[in-house]
Amino acid sequence: WRGTMPEDKIESHEKVVRRYLAGIVNARCCGKNEDGDKIMMKDEAQEHKKRILDRSVPLTKQQLQKACSVNYRVKNPHYISGSELVVRSLRGDAKKIEKFVVDWRKHFIETVNPKFMPVGWCVDNPVVCGRQDEGTSSEADCVKRW
């Protein structure tokens, strides 16, 4: 694979791998692990870290496999899904919700160009956002249940 990649790409990827491996050496340099096994002492860990970061020393297959096993999917705590953004932007406003639904209906017709639709179906049919219970006639209540 080395022959098919540009040298600068190889160096860039190796640099990332080396930094990761050196970082995990730091994390486990002293004491004992959960199994009670002795972990490297600080001097030994520093020497090992230097070897990892030394680009003249090739990475071993075991080191590369260790790097490949890293959990590269990290959940973003600030992520907001597209559907959540849409719901937030509508803010329970009945007019905004109706416009959104009608616009999606139009988009559906223009994009899918369906050959068959239910009898009576129309882009401009009213948007019903829920069944109103007796005693509640507020448009806002209807929107909240929708």
XYZ file of N, CA and C in Angstrom:
438
model
N 0.807 -1.198 0.000
C 0.000 0.000 0.000
C 0.847 1.257 0.000
N 2.050 1.157 0.523
C 2.922 2.339 0.574
C 3.245 2.865 -0.827
N 3.347 1.966 -1.774
C 3.699 2.378 -3.127
C 2.579 3.126 -3.833
N 1.364 3.027 -3.328
C 0.236 3.675 -4.000
C -0.159 5.003 -3.358
N 0.458 5.335 -2.193
C 0.103 6.574 -1.495
C 1.223 7.602 -1.622
N 0.869 8.862 -1.746
C 1.906 9.909 -1.750
C 2.636 9.918 -0.400
N 3.919 10.181 -0.432
C 4.750 10.145 0.782
C 4.237 11.109 1.855
N 3.775 12.285 1.459
C 3.289 13.252 2.462
C 2.042 12.735 3.180
N 1.202 11.966 2.481
C 0.016 11.364 3.110
C 0.429 10.304 4.119
N 1.397 9.476 3.743
C 1.892 8.432 4.647
C 2.441 9.082 5.921
N 3.264 10.118 5.737
C 3.846 10.813 6.896
C 2.758 11.420 7.774
N 1.756 12.000 7.159
C 0.660 12.615 7.913
C -0.098 11.579 8.747
N -0.412 10.438 8.140
C -1.136 9.372 8.856
C -0.266 8.765 9.961
N 1.010 8.541 9.650
C 1.905 7.975 10.656
C 2.062 8.913 11.842
N 2.094 10.192 11.578
C 2.226 11.176 12.650
C 1.039 11.083 13.615
N -0.149 10.950 13.068
C -1.352 10.810 13.890
C -1.287 9.531 14.723
N -0.895 8.431 14.086
C -0.803 7.145 14.776
C 0.253 7.217 15.877
N 1.395 7.777 15.565
C 2.473 7.876 16.559
C 2.048 8.725 17.760
N 1.372 9.847 17.499
C 0.909 10.691 18.611
C -0.103 9.947 19.471
N -0.996 9.215 18.833
C -1.989 8.434 19.587
C -1.284 7.392 20.468
N -0.371 6.622 19.862
C 0.328 5.570 20.612
C 1.164 6.157 21.750
N 1.814 7.290 21.504
C 2.595 7.942 22.557
C 1.683 8.424 23.682
N 0.517 8.874 23.324
C -0.448 9.340 24.325
C -0.936 8.232 25.234
N -1.139 7.052 24.679
C -1.608 5.963 25.533
C -0.477 5.418 26.395
N 0.783 5.617 25.974
C 1.914 5.255 26.829
C 1.895 6.162 28.057
N 1.661 7.455 27.849
C 1.581 8.403 28.966
C 0.466 8.027 29.925
N -0.653 7.610 29.382
C -1.827 7.313 30.199
C -1.607 6.106 31.099
N -0.740 5.180 30.692
C -0.559 3.974 31.508
C 0.880 3.808 31.981
N 1.565 4.909 32.263
C 2.991 4.808 32.558
C 3.316 4.310 33.960
N 2.491 4.520 34.927
C 2.870 4.154 36.298
C 1.754 3.399 37.000
N 2.126 2.529 37.942
C 1.142 1.853 38.768
C 0.751 0.500 38.230
N -0.511 0.154 38.468
C -1.037 -1.147 38.046
C -2.325 -0.952 37.267
N -2.583 -1.884 36.355
C -3.839 -1.824 35.604
C -4.946 -2.499 36.404
N -6.152 -2.591 35.817
C -7.303 -3.170 36.528
C -7.119 -4.642 36.881
N -6.230 -5.328 36.166
C -5.944 -6.737 36.478
C -4.867 -6.873 37.548
N -4.296 -5.748 37.985
C -3.253 -5.788 38.999
C -1.863 -5.981 38.434
N -1.738 -5.998 37.093
C -0.421 -6.166 36.477
C 0.360 -4.859 36.557
N 1.679 -5.000 36.774
C 2.535 -3.822 36.835
C 2.585 -3.158 35.466
N 2.507 -1.851 35.478
C 2.601 -1.072 34.245
C 3.955 -0.356 34.255
N 4.445 0.024 33.085
C 5.764 0.647 32.958
C 5.998 1.765 33.967
N 7.248 1.888 34.396
C 7.634 3.007 35.246
C 7.881 4.205 34.343
N 7.923 5.389 34.950
C 8.016 6.626 34.178
C 9.202 6.658 33.210
N 10.402 6.288 33.674
C 11.588 6.329 32.799
C 11.427 5.380 31.620
N 10.946 4.202 31.921
C 10.721 3.192 30.878
C 9.671 3.698 29.883
N 8.622 4.339 30.400
C 7.555 4.860 29.542
C 8.074 5.986 28.650
N 8.928 6.843 29.208
C 9.474 7.945 28.410
C 10.347 7.417 27.273
N 11.124 6.393 27.566
C 11.964 5.789 26.534
C 11.107 5.145 25.440
N 10.077 4.449 25.855
C 9.151 3.810 24.906
C 8.464 4.874 24.044
N 8.062 5.967 24.677
C 7.404 7.068 23.951
C 8.353 7.658 22.906
N 9.630 7.829 23.276
C 10.616 8.369 22.327
C 10.743 7.458 21.106
N 10.775 6.127 21.336
C 10.875 5.168 20.217
C 9.654 5.268 19.305
N 8.501 5.423 19.916
C 7.270 5.531 19.109
C 7.301 6.789 18.253
N 7.727 7.890 18.824
C 7.729 9.165 18.100
C 8.880 9.311 17.108
N 9.880 8.456 17.206
C 11.039 8.491 16.308
C 10.627 7.957 14.931
N 10.581 8.843 13.942
C 10.123 8.449 12.606
C 11.101 7.527 11.886
N 12.323 7.431 12.387
C 13.279 6.523 11.741
C 13.017 5.070 12.148
N 12.229 4.874 13.214
C 11.880 3.522 13.661
C 10.504 3.183 13.084
N 10.431 2.167 12.225
C 9.122 1.850 11.614
C 8.116 1.365 12.657
N 6.865 1.679 12.418
C 5.793 1.188 13.284
C 5.636 -0.312 13.080
N 5.382 -1.021 14.153
C 5.203 -2.468 14.051
C 3.765 -2.790 13.658
N 3.582 -4.007 13.207
C 2.233 -4.464 12.846
C 1.324 -4.389 14.076
N 1.864 -4.763 15.239
C 1.088 -4.727 16.484
C 0.667 -3.289 16.827
N 1.571 -2.329 16.637
C 1.229 -0.926 16.906
C 0.132 -0.439 15.957
N 0.251 -0.809 14.699
C -0.766 -0.404 13.727
C -2.122 -1.030 14.058
N -2.106 -2.294 14.480
C -3.364 -2.949 14.856
C -3.978 -2.273 16.077
N -3.134 -1.888 17.020
C -3.626 -1.176 18.208
C -4.295 0.137 17.790
N -3.657 0.855 16.885
C -4.221 2.121 16.409
C -5.528 1.893 15.655
N -5.617 0.788 14.928
C -6.840 0.480 14.175
C -8.004 0.131 15.096
N -7.693 -0.319 16.294
C -8.765 -0.733 17.204
C -9.347 0.436 18.005
N -8.819 1.627 17.793
C -9.311 2.789 18.536
C -10.771 3.086 18.173
N -11.531 3.521 19.156
C -12.922 3.911 18.900
C -12.911 5.290 18.252
N -13.047 5.335 16.952
C -12.966 6.594 16.226
C -14.302 7.322 16.160
N -15.358 6.674 16.598
C -16.662 7.338 16.619
C -16.916 7.854 18.028
N -16.873 9.140 18.140
C -17.096 9.769 19.434
C -18.350 10.630 19.305
N -19.291 10.375 20.200
C -20.554 11.107 20.135
C -20.325 12.573 20.488
N -20.816 13.439 19.639
C -20.725 14.877 19.867
C -21.829 15.284 20.832
N -21.482 15.748 22.024
C -22.519 16.099 22.991
C -23.344 17.314 22.554
N -22.865 18.059 21.578
C -23.573 19.249 21.108
C -24.371 19.001 19.828
N -24.386 17.741 19.364
C -25.084 17.398 18.125
C -26.590 17.571 18.290
N -27.200 18.184 17.306
C -28.658 18.322 17.261
C -29.090 17.795 15.902
N -29.990 16.821 15.913
C -30.424 16.207 14.657
C -31.186 17.223 13.808
N -31.229 16.942 12.508
C -31.961 17.816 11.592
C -33.422 17.926 11.959
N -34.030 16.797 12.330
C -35.457 16.834 12.684
C -35.692 17.676 13.936
N -34.766 17.610 14.890
C -34.895 18.424 16.103
C -34.767 19.908 15.771
N -33.864 20.248 14.870
C -33.714 21.644 14.450
C -34.993 22.164 13.792
N -35.608 21.303 12.980
C -36.863 21.703 12.321
C -37.941 21.959 13.364
N -38.102 21.023 14.299
C -39.137 21.169 15.331
C -38.889 22.435 16.147
N -37.639 22.671 16.522
C -37.325 23.888 17.287
C -37.636 25.147 16.492
N -37.328 25.126 15.200
C -37.551 26.329 14.392
C -39.037 26.625 14.207
N -39.879 25.604 14.262
C -41.321 25.821 14.109
C -41.948 26.366 15.388
N -41.349 26.104 16.523
C -41.750 26.648 17.830
C -43.236 26.504 18.143
N -43.877 25.475 17.643
C -45.291 25.263 17.943
C -46.214 26.249 17.255
N -45.707 27.018 16.329
C -46.504 28.017 15.609
C -47.318 27.307 14.527
N -48.643 27.334 14.662
C -49.531 26.602 13.745
C -49.334 27.018 12.291
N -49.142 28.293 12.048
C -48.964 28.772 10.665
C -47.638 28.263 10.080
N -46.586 28.292 10.894
C -45.291 27.779 10.423
C -45.374 26.278 10.151
N -46.059 25.560 11.028
C -46.202 24.116 10.845
C -46.968 23.821 9.569
N -48.061 24.536 9.343
C -48.855 24.315 8.137
C -48.044 24.622 6.887
N -47.310 25.735 6.878
C -46.480 26.089 5.720
C -45.418 24.999 5.488
N -44.803 24.527 6.568
C -43.790 23.484 6.465
C -44.384 22.222 5.828
N -45.542 21.784 6.309
C -46.172 20.552 5.803
C -46.549 20.722 4.323
N -47.124 21.848 3.975
C -47.512 22.094 2.575
C -46.262 22.124 1.688
N -45.200 22.777 2.163
C -43.961 22.825 1.379
C -43.378 21.424 1.185
N -43.462 20.579 2.216
C -42.978 19.207 2.070
C -43.838 18.409 1.099
N -45.116 18.645 1.138
C -45.997 17.968 0.173
C -45.608 18.357 -1.257
N -45.374 19.644 -1.469
C -44.966 20.124 -2.803
C -43.637 19.481 -3.208
N -42.707 19.456 -2.282
C -41.400 18.853 -2.550
C -41.563 17.367 -2.920
N -42.424 16.680 -2.194
C -42.684 15.264 -2.475
C -43.198 15.084 -3.898
N -44.193 15.868 -4.276
C -44.789 15.757 -5.615
C -43.749 16.063 -6.690
N -42.968 17.146 -6.485
C -41.974 17.537 -7.490
C -40.825 16.533 -7.600
N -40.442 15.946 -6.484
C -39.291 15.053 -6.472
C -39.652 13.634 -6.891
N -40.707 13.083 -6.294
C -41.082 11.687 -6.542
C -41.930 11.552 -7.799
N -42.710 12.563 -8.077
C -43.625 12.542 -9.218
C -44.460 11.252 -9.214
N -45.232 11.043 -8.134
C -45.982 9.784 -7.998
C -47.063 9.638 -9.070
N -47.281 8.410 -9.497
C -48.319 8.140 -10.497
C -49.682 7.980 -9.844
N -49.703 7.494 -8.617
C -50.970 7.238 -7.929
C -50.945 7.876 -6.549
N -51.996 8.573 -6.230
C -52.155 9.194 -4.910
C -53.564 8.878 -4.421
N -53.802 8.915 -3.113
C -55.145 8.638 -2.600
C -56.171 9.621 -3.171
N -57.382 9.140 -3.343
C -58.471 9.985 -3.835
C -58.645 11.142 -2.862
N -58.702 12.333 -3.387
C -58.918 13.505 -2.549
C -57.645 14.120 -1.991
N -56.506 13.456 -2.205
C -55.266 14.010 -1.677
C -54.879 15.232 -2.481
N -54.472 16.283 -1.793
C -54.093 17.519 -2.459
C -53.018 18.207 -1.623
N -52.073 18.817 -2.277
C -50.995 19.523 -1.592
C -51.554 20.546 -0.609
N -52.624 21.206 -1.012
C -53.169 22.300 -0.201
C -54.248 21.868 0.794
N -54.433 20.541 0.987
C -55.396 20.106 2.007
C -54.994 20.713 3.346
N -55.975 20.999 4.180
C -55.638 21.581 5.486
C -54.772 20.618 6.300
N -53.930 21.216 7.113
C -53.077 20.431 7.991
C -53.811 20.298 9.316
N -54.120 19.061 9.683
C -54.790 18.804 10.952
C -53.703 18.353 11.908
N -53.575 19.086 13.000
C -52.458 18.805 13.896
C -52.881 18.016 15.116
N -54.016 17.443 15.120
C -54.452 16.648 16.255
C -55.938 16.802 16.451
N -56.481 15.919 17.256
C -57.907 15.983 17.516
C -58.128 16.849 18.742
N -58.989 17.843 18.632
C -59.262 18.696 19.780
C -60.265 18.010 20.685
N -59.934 17.988 21.981
C -60.845 17.419 22.962
C -61.932 18.428 23.281
N -63.006 17.935 23.876
C -64.069 18.850 24.284
C -63.504 19.849 25.269
N -63.912 21.072 25.137
C -63.483 22.106 26.063
C -62.186 22.783 25.658
N -61.471 22.252 24.673
C -60.254 22.937 24.206
C -60.445 23.280 22.739
N -60.436 24.550 22.495
C -60.589 24.966 21.113
C -59.414 25.826 20.692
N -58.445 25.957 21.552
C -57.300 26.798 21.265
C -56.426 26.173 20.182
N -56.016 27.007 19.244
C -55.132 26.553 18.172
C -53.786 26.116 18.763
N -53.330 26.820 19.797
C -52.047 26.475 20.439
C -52.108 25.089 21.076
N -53.238 24.723 21.702
C -53.373 23.396 22.299
C -53.264 22.336 21.225
N -53.897 22.602 20.100
C -53.876 21.667 18.983
C -52.440 21.445 18.502
N -51.701 22.528 18.394
C -50.328 22.448 17.909
C -49.463 21.659 18.885
N -49.645 21.841 20.191
C -48.847 21.133 21.187
C -49.049 19.623 21.081
N -50.267 19.192 20.839
C -50.535 17.759 20.743
C -49.994 17.188 19.453
N -49.857 18.005 18.439
C -49.387 17.546 17.146
C -47.960 17.166 17.286
